[in-house]
GROMACS .gro file of C-alpha atoms in nm:
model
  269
    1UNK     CA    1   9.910  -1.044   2.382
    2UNK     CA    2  10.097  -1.254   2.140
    3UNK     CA    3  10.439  -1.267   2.226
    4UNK     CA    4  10.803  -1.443   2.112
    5UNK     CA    5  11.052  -1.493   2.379
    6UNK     CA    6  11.377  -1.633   2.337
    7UNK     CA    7  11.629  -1.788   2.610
    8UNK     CA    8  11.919  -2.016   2.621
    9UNK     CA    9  11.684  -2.315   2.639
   10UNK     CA   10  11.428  -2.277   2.394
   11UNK     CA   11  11.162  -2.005   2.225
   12UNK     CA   12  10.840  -1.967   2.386
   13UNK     CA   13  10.537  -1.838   2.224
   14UNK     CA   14  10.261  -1.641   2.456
   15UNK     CA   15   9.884  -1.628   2.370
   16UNK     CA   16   9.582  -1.546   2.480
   17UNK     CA   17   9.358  -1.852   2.538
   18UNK     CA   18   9.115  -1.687   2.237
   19UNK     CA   19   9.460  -1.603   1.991
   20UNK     CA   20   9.558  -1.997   2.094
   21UNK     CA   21   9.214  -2.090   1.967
   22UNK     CA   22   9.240  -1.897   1.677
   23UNK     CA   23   9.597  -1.990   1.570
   24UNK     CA   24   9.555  -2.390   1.667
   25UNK     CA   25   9.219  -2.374   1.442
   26UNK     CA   26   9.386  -2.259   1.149
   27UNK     CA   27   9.704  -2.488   1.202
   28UNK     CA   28   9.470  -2.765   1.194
   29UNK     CA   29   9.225  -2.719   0.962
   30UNK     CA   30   9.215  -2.933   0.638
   31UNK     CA   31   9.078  -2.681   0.399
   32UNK     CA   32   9.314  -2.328   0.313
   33UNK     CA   33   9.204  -2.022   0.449
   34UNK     CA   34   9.358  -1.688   0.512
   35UNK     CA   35   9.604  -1.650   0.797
   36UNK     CA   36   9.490  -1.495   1.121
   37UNK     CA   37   9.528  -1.108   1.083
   38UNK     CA   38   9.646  -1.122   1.429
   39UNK     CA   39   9.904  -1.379   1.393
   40UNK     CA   40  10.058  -1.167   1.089
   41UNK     CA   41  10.102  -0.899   1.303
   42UNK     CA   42  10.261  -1.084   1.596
   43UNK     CA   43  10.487  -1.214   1.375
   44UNK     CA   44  10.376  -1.575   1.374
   45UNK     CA   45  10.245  -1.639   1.093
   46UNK     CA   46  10.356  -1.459   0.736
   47UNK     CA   47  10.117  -1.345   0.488
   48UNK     CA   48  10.169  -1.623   0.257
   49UNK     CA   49  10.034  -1.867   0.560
   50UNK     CA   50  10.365  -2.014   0.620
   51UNK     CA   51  10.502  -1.996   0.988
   52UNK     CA   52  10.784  -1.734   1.058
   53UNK     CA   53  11.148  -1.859   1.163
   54UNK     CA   54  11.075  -1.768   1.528
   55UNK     CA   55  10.732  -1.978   1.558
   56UNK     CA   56  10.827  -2.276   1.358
   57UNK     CA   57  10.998  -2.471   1.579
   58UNK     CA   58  10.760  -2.433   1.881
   59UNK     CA   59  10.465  -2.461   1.627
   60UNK     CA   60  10.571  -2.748   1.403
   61UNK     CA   61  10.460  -2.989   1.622
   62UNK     CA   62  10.126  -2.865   1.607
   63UNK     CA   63  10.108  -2.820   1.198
   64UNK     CA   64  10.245  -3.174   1.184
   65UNK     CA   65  10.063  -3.340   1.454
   66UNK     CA   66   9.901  -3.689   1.425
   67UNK     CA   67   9.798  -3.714   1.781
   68UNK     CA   68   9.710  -3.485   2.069
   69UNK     CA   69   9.752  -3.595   2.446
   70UNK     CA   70   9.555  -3.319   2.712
   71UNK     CA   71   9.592  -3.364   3.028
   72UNK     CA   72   9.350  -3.192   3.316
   73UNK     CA   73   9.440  -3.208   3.676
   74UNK     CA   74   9.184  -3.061   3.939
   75UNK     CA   75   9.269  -3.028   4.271
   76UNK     CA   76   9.058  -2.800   4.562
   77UNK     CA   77   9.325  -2.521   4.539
   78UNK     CA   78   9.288  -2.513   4.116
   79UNK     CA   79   9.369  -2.678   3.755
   80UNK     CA   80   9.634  -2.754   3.570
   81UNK     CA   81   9.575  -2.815   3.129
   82UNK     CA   82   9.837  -2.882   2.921
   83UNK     CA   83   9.845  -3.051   2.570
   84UNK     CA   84  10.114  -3.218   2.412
   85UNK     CA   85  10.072  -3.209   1.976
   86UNK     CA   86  10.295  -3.521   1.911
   87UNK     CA   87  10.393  -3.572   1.548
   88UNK     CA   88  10.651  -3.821   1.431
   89UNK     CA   89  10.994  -3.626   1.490
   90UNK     CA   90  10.848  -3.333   1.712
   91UNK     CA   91  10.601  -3.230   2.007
   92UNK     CA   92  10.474  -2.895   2.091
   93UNK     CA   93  10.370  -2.821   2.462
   94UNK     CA   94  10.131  -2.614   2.550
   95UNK     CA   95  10.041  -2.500   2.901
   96UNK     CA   96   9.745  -2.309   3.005
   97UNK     CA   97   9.753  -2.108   3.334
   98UNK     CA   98   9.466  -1.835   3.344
   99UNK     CA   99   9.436  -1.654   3.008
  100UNK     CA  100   9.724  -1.759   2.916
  101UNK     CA  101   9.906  -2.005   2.659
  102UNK     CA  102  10.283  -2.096   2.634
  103UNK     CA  103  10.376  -2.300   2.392
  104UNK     CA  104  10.730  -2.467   2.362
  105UNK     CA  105  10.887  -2.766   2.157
  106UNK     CA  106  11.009  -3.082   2.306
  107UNK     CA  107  11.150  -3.381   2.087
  108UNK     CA  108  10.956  -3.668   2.097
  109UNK     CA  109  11.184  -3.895   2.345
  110UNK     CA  110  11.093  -3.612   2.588
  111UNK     CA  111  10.723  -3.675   2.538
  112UNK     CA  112  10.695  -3.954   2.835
  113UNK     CA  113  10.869  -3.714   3.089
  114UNK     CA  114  10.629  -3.444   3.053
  115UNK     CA  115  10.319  -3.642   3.044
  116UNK     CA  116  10.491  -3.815   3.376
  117UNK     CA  117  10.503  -3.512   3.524
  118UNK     CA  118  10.194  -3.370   3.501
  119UNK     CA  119  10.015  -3.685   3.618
  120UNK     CA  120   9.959  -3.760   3.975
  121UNK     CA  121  10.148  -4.114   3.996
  122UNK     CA  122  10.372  -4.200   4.248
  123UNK     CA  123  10.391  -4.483   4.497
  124UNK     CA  124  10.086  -4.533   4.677
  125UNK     CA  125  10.050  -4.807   4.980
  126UNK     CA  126   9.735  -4.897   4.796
  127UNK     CA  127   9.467  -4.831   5.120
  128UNK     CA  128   9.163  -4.895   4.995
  129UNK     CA  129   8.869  -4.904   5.221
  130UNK     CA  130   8.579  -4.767   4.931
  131UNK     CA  131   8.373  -4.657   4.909
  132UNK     CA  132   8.375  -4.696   4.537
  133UNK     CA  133   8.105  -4.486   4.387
  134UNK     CA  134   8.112  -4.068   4.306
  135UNK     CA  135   7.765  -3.866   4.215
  136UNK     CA  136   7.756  -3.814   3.824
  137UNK     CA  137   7.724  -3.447   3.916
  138UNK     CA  138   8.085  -3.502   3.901
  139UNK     CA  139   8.046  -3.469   3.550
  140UNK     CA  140   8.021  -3.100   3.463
  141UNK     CA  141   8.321  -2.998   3.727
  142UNK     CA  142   8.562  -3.265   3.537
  143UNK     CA  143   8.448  -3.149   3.188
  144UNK     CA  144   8.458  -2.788   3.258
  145UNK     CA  145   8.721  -2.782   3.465
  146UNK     CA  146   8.596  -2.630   3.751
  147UNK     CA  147   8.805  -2.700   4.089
  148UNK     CA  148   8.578  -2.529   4.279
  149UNK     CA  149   8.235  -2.735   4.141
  150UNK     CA  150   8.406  -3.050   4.193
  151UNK     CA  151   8.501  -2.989   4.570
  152UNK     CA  152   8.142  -2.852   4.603
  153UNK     CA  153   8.018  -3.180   4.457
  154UNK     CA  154   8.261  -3.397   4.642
  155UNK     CA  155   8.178  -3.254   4.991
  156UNK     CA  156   7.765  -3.260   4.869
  157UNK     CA  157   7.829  -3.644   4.813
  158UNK     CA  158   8.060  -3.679   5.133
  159UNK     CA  159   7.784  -3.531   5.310
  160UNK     CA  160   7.543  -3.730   5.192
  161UNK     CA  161   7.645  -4.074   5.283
  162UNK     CA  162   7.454  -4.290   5.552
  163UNK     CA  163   7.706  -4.481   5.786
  164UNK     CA  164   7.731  -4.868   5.708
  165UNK     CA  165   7.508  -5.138   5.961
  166UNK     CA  166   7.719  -5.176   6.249
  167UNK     CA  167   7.975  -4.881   6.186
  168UNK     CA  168   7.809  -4.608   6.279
  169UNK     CA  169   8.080  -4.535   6.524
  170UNK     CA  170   8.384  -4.580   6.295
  171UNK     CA  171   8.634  -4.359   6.143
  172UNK     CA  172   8.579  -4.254   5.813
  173UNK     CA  173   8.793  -4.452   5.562
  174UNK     CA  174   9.090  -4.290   5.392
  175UNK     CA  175   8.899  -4.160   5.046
  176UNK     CA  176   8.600  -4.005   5.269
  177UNK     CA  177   8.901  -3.870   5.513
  178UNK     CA  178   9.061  -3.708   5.193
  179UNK     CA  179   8.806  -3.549   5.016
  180UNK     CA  180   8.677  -3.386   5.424
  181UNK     CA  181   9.013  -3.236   5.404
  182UNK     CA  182   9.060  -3.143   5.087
  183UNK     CA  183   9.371  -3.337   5.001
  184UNK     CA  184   9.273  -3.498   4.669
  185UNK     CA  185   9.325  -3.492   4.289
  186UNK     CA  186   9.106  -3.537   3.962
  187UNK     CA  187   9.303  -3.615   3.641
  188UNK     CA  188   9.155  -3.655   3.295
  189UNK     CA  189   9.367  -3.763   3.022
  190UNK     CA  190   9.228  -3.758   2.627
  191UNK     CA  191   9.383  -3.866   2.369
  192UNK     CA  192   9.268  -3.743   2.012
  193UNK     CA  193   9.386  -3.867   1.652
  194UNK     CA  194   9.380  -3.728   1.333
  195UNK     CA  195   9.306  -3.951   1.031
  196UNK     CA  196   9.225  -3.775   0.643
  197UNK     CA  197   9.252  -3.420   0.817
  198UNK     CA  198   8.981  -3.508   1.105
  199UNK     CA  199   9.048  -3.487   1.456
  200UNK     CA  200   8.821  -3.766   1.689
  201UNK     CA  201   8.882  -3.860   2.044
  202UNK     CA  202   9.057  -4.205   2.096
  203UNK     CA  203   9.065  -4.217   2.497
  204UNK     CA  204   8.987  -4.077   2.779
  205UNK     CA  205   9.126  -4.227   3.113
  206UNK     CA  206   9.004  -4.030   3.475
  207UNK     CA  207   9.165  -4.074   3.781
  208UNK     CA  208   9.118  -4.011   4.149
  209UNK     CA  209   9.425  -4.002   4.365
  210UNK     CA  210   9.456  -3.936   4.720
  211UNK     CA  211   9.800  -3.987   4.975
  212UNK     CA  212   9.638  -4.400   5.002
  213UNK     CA  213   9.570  -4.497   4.684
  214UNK     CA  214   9.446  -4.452   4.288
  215UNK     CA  215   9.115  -4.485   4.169
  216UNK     CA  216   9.010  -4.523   3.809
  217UNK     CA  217   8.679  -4.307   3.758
  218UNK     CA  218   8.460  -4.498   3.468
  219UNK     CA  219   8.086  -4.464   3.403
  220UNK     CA  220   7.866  -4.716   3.558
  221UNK     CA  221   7.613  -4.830   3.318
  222UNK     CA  222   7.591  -5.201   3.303
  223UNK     CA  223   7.484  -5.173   2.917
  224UNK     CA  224   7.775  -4.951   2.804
  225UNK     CA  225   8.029  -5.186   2.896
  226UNK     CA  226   8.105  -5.350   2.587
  227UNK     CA  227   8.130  -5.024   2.453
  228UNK     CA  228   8.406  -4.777   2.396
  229UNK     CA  229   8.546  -4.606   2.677
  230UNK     CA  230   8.528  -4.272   2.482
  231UNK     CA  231   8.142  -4.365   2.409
  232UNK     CA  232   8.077  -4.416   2.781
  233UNK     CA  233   8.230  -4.067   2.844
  234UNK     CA  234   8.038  -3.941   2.617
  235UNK     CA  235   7.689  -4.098   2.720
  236UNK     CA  236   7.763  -4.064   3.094
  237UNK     CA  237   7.600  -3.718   3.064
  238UNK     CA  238   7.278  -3.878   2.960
  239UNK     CA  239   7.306  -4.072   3.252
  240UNK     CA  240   7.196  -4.065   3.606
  241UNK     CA  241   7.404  -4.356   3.689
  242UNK     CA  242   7.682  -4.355   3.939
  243UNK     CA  243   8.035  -4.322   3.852
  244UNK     CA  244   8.227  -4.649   3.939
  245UNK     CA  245   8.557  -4.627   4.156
  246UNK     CA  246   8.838  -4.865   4.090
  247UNK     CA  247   9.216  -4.899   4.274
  248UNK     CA  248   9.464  -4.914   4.043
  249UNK     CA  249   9.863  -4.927   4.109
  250UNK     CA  250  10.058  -4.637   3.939
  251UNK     CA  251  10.206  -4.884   3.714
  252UNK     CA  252   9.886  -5.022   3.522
  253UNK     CA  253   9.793  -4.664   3.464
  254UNK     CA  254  10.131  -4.513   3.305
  255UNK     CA  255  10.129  -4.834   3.122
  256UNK     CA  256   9.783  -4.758   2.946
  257UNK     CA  257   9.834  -4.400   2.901
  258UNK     CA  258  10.245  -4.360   2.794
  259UNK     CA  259  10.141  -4.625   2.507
  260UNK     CA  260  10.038  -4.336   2.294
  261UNK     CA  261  10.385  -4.183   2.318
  262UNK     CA  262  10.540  -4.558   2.147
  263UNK     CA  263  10.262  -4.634   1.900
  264UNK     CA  264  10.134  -4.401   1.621
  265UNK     CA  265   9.769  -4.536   1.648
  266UNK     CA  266   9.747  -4.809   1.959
  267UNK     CA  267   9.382  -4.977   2.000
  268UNK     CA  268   9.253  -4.800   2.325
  269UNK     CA  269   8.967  -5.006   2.542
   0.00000   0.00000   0.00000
């Protein structure tokens, strides 16, 4: 499948997710190994390992990359994945839809404008009526990416829910409303860094957005929370603990994430 095309705009590169796998391993590895037979014949890569003319500007980005934003978005109807390799003059794009991979350059300036758009802020009237707790079922659908687990989930939990003393008679609030009608969206941003040729995950920041408001989605446990957020993430598997809802304006959520486009290596909490 791997494919150059050129327009007025820019070159695009085509993969297969398993050829995008393939190439981004080898762009990224610390120790040499031989090029990618497949990459040499798709005139990408040359068979002294070096990038051909047509791939290096989409790809340097990627060879030179310090950090790596990915951002998920799940809503019922499907995902969205996109990365965005960010070294210190240029940023390769690269957006996933089915099997396949196109991969573009941006400069860096452009790097906030992308992320922007890909994320699900906008102005909210900030309705929040709760509740403020999601099943850590929720887990596997964000982490796999599955659109259709995470509605299954969502309506199990919906379903689940015992009306409050007193309000047995009222009208479901305007998260409960959303998720009913299927009118919501999951968005997982990670941010990983590489330091001495190793790649490690910095942050990861989930969100829950609806037409009303934004919810931040953070593990639960009491006795992670002095703990790193990525460490949470990464425990909340073990965990049987609710996931903890939080509103949040727009704002104070592009401020925390679109510091990794200004700062080579920001302290994330």
């Amino acid at each position: 499948m791997a494919a150059i095309t050129t327009n007025d705009v820019r070159t695009v590169l085509v993969f297969s997710e398993d050829e995008w796998s393939t190439l981004q391993s080898y762009l990224t590895q610390s120790e040499t190994t031989p090029p990618p037979e497949s990459m040499i014949n798709a005139d990408i890569i040359g068979e002294n390992g070096e990038l051909s003319a047509q791939a290096q500007t989409p790809l340097q980005g990627v060879r030179d990359a310090t950090q790596k934003m990915s951002v998920l978005k799940i809503r019922p109807t499907g995902r969205f994945y996109a990365e965005a390799w960010l070294s210190n003059d240029q940023v390769s794009i690269a957006k996933h839809a089915g099997d396949t991979v196109r991969i573009y350059a941006i400069d860096r300036e452009e790097a906030p404008i992308v992320l922007l758009d890909a994320l699900d802020l906008r102005p909210r009237p900030a309705i929040d009526q709760g509740p403020h707790e999601l099943p850590p079922a929720l887990l596997e659908a964000l982490f796999t990416g599955d659109a259709e687990l995470m509605r299954t989930v969502l309506h199990g939990w919906l379903a689940s829910l015992e009306p409050r003393e007193g309000q047995e008679d009222a009208d479901p609030t305007p998260l409960m409303a959303s998720i009913h009608f299927d009118q919501w969206t999951c968005t997982m941003t990670s941010v990983d860094i590489c330091e001495g040729g190793e790649w490690f995950t910095e942050d990861i920041f989930v969100t829950l957005s609806i037409a009303q408001c934004l919810y931040v989605i953070q593990p639960a446990s009491a006795d992670q929370a002095g703990s790193p957020i990525v460490q949470r993430w990464q425990e909340a598997g073990e965990q049987t603990s609710m996931l903890t809802l939080t509103p949040e304006s727009s704002a104070a959520v592009w401020a925390h994430l679109s510091q990794w486009m200004f700062a080579s290596n920001p302290t994330a909490t």
